[in-house]
mmCIF file of C-alpha atoms in Angstrom:
data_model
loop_
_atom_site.group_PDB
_atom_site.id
_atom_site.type_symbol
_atom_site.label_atom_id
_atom_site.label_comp_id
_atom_site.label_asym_id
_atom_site.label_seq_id
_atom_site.Cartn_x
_atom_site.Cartn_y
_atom_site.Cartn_z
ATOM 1 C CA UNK A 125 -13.120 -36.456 15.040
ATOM 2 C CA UNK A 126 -11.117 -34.362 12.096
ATOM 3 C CA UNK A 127 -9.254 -31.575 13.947
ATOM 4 C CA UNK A 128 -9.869 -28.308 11.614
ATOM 5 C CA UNK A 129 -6.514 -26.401 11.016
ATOM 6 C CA UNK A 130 -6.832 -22.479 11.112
ATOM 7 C CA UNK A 131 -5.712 -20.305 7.902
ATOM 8 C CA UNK A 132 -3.564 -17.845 9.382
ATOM 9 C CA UNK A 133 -5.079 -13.702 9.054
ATOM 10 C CA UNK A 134 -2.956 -11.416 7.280
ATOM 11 C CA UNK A 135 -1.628 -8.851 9.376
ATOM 12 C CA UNK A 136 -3.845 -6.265 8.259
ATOM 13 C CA UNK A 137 -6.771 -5.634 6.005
ATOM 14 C CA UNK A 138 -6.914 -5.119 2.297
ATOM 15 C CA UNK A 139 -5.099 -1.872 1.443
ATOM 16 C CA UNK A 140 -8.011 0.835 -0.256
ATOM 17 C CA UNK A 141 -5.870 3.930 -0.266
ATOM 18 C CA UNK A 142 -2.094 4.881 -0.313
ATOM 19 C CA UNK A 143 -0.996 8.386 0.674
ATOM 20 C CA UNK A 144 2.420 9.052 -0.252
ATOM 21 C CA UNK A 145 4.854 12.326 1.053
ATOM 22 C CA UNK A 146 7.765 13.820 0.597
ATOM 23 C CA UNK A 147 9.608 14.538 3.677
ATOM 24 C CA UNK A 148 13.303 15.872 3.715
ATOM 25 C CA UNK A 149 14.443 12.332 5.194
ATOM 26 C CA UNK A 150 13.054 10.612 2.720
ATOM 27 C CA UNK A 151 9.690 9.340 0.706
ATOM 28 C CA UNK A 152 6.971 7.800 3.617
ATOM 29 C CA UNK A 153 3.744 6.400 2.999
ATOM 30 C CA UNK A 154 0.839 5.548 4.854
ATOM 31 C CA UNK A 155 -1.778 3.038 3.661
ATOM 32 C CA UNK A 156 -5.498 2.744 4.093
ATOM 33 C CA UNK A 157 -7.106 -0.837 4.947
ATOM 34 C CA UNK A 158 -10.194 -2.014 3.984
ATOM 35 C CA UNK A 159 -11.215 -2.047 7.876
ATOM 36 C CA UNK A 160 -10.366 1.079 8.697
ATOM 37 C CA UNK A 161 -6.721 0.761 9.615
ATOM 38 C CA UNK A 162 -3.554 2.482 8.600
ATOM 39 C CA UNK A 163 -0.283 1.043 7.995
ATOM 40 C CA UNK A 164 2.284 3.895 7.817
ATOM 41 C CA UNK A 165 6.401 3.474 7.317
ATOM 42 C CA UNK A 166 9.245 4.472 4.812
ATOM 43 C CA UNK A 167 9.411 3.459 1.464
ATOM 44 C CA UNK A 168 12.221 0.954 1.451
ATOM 45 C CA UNK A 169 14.584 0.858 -1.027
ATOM 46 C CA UNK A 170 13.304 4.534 -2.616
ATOM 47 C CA UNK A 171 16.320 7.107 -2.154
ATOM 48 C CA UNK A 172 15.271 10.362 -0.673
ATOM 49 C CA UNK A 173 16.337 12.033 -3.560
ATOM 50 C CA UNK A 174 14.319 9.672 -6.334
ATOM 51 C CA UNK A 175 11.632 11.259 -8.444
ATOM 52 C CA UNK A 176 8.095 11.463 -7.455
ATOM 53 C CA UNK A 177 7.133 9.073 -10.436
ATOM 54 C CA UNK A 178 9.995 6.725 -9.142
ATOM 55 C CA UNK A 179 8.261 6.607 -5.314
ATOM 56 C CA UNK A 180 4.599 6.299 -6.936
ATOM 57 C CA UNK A 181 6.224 3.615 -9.119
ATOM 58 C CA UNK A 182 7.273 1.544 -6.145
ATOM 59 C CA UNK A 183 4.771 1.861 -3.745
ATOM 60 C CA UNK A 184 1.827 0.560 -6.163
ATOM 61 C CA UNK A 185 4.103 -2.355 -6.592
ATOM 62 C CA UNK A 186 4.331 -2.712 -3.163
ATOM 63 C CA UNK A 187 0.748 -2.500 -2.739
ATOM 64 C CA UNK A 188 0.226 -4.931 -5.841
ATOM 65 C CA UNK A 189 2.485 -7.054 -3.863
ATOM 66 C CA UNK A 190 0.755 -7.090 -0.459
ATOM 67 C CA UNK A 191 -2.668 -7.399 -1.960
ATOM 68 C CA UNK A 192 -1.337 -10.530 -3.938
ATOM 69 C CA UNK A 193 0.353 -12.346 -1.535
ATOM 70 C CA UNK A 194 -1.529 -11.459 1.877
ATOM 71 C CA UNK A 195 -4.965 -11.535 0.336
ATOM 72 C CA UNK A 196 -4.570 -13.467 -2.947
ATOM 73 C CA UNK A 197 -5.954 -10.282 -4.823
ATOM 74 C CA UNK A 198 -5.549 -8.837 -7.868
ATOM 75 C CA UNK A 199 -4.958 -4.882 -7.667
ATOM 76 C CA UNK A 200 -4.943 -1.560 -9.555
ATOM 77 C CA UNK A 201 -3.440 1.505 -8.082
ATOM 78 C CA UNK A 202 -4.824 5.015 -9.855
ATOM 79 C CA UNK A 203 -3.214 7.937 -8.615
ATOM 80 C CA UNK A 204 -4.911 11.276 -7.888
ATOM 81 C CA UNK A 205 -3.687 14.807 -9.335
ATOM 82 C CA UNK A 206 -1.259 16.341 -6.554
ATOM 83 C CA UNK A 207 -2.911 17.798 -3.607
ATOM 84 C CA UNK A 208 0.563 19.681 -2.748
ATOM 85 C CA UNK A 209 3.880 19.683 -4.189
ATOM 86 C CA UNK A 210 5.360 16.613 -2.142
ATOM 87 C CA UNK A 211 2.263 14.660 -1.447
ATOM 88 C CA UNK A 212 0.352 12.114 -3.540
ATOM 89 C CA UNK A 213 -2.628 10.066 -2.690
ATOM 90 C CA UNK A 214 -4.248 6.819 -4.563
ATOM 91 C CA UNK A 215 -6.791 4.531 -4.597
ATOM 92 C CA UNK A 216 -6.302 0.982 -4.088
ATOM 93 C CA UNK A 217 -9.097 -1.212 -6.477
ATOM 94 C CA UNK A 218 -9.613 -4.690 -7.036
ATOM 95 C CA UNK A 219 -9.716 -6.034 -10.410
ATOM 96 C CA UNK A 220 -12.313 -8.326 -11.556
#
């Protein structure tokens, strides 16, 4: 009999929704997961002092990136209008 060989699970879910903040030590964001989880850390590489456009910039690439190579997904990332000064929030949709 064929032994079956498991395809490993990504570590997390599809990311749905990025929310991304300002802090003085630097730009953070948390990310929403298609199962209800959250993935929060620092936005690596992104000086504390970069522009907000610079930080949105980088973490839908990041996204794009996780989606594509975790979960062999295509993504789109469309930003929100402000809800404050230093925070930013997104949704995370598949294309196609």
């Amino acid at each position: 009999m064929a032994r079956r060989t498991k395809t490993p699970r990504p570590p997390f879910a599809l990311p749905r929704g990025i929310l991304l903040t300002a802090p003085p030590r630097g730009w953070r964001q948390s990310l929403t997961t298609a199962d209800g989880g959250t993935v929060c850390g620092g936005l690596a590489g992104v000086p504390a002092d970069a522009s907000a456009a610079t930080a949105r910039d980088a973490a839908a690439d990041l996204v794009a990136s996780l989606a594509r190579d975790f979960h062999g997904t295509v993504v789109t990332v469309v930003w929100h209008p402000p809800a404050a000064p230093d925070a930013w929030t997104a949704d995370v949709v598949p294309v196609g």
